[in-house]
């Protein structure tokens, strides 16, 4: 029997899709959460958390929280629902599943989920096992970092960077296409500590934002041109003798080929491609070639482009040339999920698939999947995600949701824009209401979050939902009638990953967090999980995949001719579309804004604060102009994934973004998005 805290301060873990995965202190008074702060003892959190999660009490006790299952009673999208019991919900879902399976096969059912909750059991545990056993179409979860992770892996063999705790020793930070002040605040805390010891911080971005103000210097470049900059830096490092021959010999393959490629990227050529003045490129290369240790934090934003995989692949080669991987505080990182790899195969049980060749749907192409895939998808099951807002080409997605012959189930804490189109809406617990296991994709600590309060209303966790559905479908109890503890023990099976040998369920219950590792400093650059075991500056596997084998620069695909390139990254106060329904946080963000260069604005006769129309072949969006020099001419930036607001005439920015896939990993191309900007006639305002 779980005993809940009625009054007191208890430890928890932040479950949101953020690299920092903080340790939390949660204050409970009379059974209600009244405050959330950072755990002062957690080695990375160190008592500090972001303002978003300090507002967690408002989310957990939000008056709009879904508390019971509902069934649609009016047309799709009309928000007409009636309360039903879980029994009725399960009966209807299982009946529909069985009849769809009989008529069209299980492939006609598609799960759609991402990391609204990062807990392993709730994000990639019982749910995956259920859909595998069912034989549903598989979902390729590519919406976040697929292109960049693939690109980085070609160079380094996996998501393996240095331990961020080392970066207090770093002397030069290149924050490359990452808005760290908003998206990874504890990396800025570590860098700030390093700065006190003399470190210099350089931000390389298409948008002068909060991170640029915090950094010591800002390098403004054209979207998608980063590969050229990386090659230009290599060109100068080689020209000026700043490469470490011994490291290259012992730890890399393909240096000669890379040197020939870099020879083409003189500072003048790179300046032309990137828009960065030659002197700045020279100065950056000199700093990088002469400062030890140096660290490159590669962000997610710069890989949401057509050429995003190759960009990350190329940047990841830089620290090998300077031998920085050998220095404490030196190297790079795109993500770090390699360290705390759980035994996902054993929890997800893909081997249960009745047909291992069942089709896979790329989540970035949900719009096409729902409107034109054959044989048709007849049931969509959404949890941990809000595709009506976050998925590209939103009108297509919503056209799909509106199909009369599509049965949609959504499971969430709130009636999101996606839930509006559901046939059955199910209430989800907040993470404080269930047990789960967490790892970070940035630091190396593994943590357990315990249930500290009872589920709100009739809400159920994803784990419980899919377990109960499986048992009602008549699936094997020995596979599904498990407790959360059972599954955590399976996930931690250490034969699978020696870096988890000392991490057990019992030790985690006692200690709350344990660091993955075996006392060795990683990555070991001559024992990497690449085919050669070394850093691959030249990659046979890329050649096999039809990609250029040497790190290179590929321009943006640019199949469209609209005059502006729009990037639409996250904002400071929301996490993707999570938190966008909380009044205090909305107030801080004010309204969705469009950053435009002053020259473009004056050419189009637009004024600051004016509302403008952005459009392309896919859709249109209205945004409020902010004119200045935060972006280069021809580039537009907006931030935040806002919910629909019909009163304001607001539709989300993904109305404009393409379903086109990036060069690697089936990744998203949200930021390679061409649009035009039009003045809104006065009558329409
Ligand atoms: N506050 C907050 N934190 C978050 C999130 C959130 O929504 N809000 N989301 C979380 C998630 S899921 C993720 S994936 C991460 C994302 O966090 P980050 O890794 O920081 O990625 P983004 O914020 O998408 O983009 C980072 C930067 O890339 C820039 N950029 C765009 N195109 C280019 C380019 O071609 N070249 C260069 N050099 N820069 C470019 C953008 O202007 C932006 O400043 O943050 C996580 N943390
Ligand atoms: N234009 C543009 N689009 C983007 C991005 C961008 O930068 N620009 N970023 C992309 C990126 S990097 C990402 S990662 C994706 C993120 O896309 P999503 O993963 O869809 O992120 P959220 O919008 O936060 O939606 C998560 C939903 O899960 C719900 N949820 C939370 N906990 C639970 C739970 O325990 N159970 C259930 N059933 N539901 C839960 C939340 O309430 C929320 O509605 O968006 C992508 N879309
Ligand atoms: S959202 Fe990120 S920074 Fe904020 S509390 Fe959670 S893990 Fe920490
Ligand atoms: Mo993401």
Coordinates of C-alpha atoms in Angstrom, one line a residue, residues 367 386-399 417 421 560 562 566 568 613-623 638 640-645 649-659 669-670 673-676:
X367 CA -0.5 14.4 -41.8
X386 CA 0.1 16.9 -28.6
X387 CA 0.4 16.4 -32.4
X388 CA -2.3 19.0 -33.3
X389 CA 0.2 21.6 -32.2
X390 CA 3.7 20.0 -32.4
X391 CA 3.6 18.0 -35.6
X392 CA 4.5 19.7 -38.9
X393 CA 2.0 20.6 -41.6
X394 CA -0.8 21.0 -39.1
X395 CA -3.7 21.4 -41.5
X396 CA -3.0 18.0 -43.0
X397 CA -2.8 16.5 -39.5
X398 CA -6.1 18.0 -38.6
X399 CA -7.7 17.0 -41.9
X417 CA -6.0 20.8 -29.1
X421 CA -10.6 15.6 -32.2
X560 CA 10.3 26.4 -52.1
X562 CA 9.0 32.1 -50.7
X566 CA 11.3 31.0 -40.7
X568 CA 10.2 28.4 -34.9
X613 CA 0.2 37.4 -41.9
X614 CA 2.7 34.6 -42.6
X615 CA 1.7 32.2 -45.3
X616 CA 2.9 29.5 -47.7
X617 CA 1.2 26.6 -49.5
X618 CA 0.5 24.8 -46.3
X619 CA -1.2 27.4 -44.2
X620 CA -1.1 30.8 -42.5
X621 CA -0.4 32.3 -39.1
X622 CA -0.7 35.7 -37.6
X623 CA 2.1 37.1 -35.5
X638 CA 9.2 33.0 -33.7
X640 CA 7.0 28.8 -28.6
X641 CA 4.4 26.2 -29.4
X642 CA 1.2 28.1 -28.4
X643 CA -2.2 26.4 -28.2
X644 CA -4.9 27.5 -30.6
X645 CA -6.8 30.6 -29.5
X649 CA -7.5 34.2 -34.5
X650 CA -4.4 32.3 -33.6
X651 CA -3.3 29.0 -35.1
X652 CA -0.1 27.4 -34.2
X653 CA 3.1 27.9 -36.2
X654 CA 3.2 24.3 -37.4
X655 CA 0.5 25.3 -39.8
X656 CA 3.4 26.5 -41.9
X657 CA 6.1 23.8 -41.4
X658 CA 6.9 21.0 -43.9
X659 CA 6.6 17.3 -43.5
X669 CA 12.8 20.0 -40.9
X670 CA 10.7 22.5 -38.9
X673 CA 10.5 26.5 -43.6
X674 CA 10.0 29.1 -46.4
X675 CA 7.2 31.7 -46.0
X676 CA 6.0 35.1 -47.2

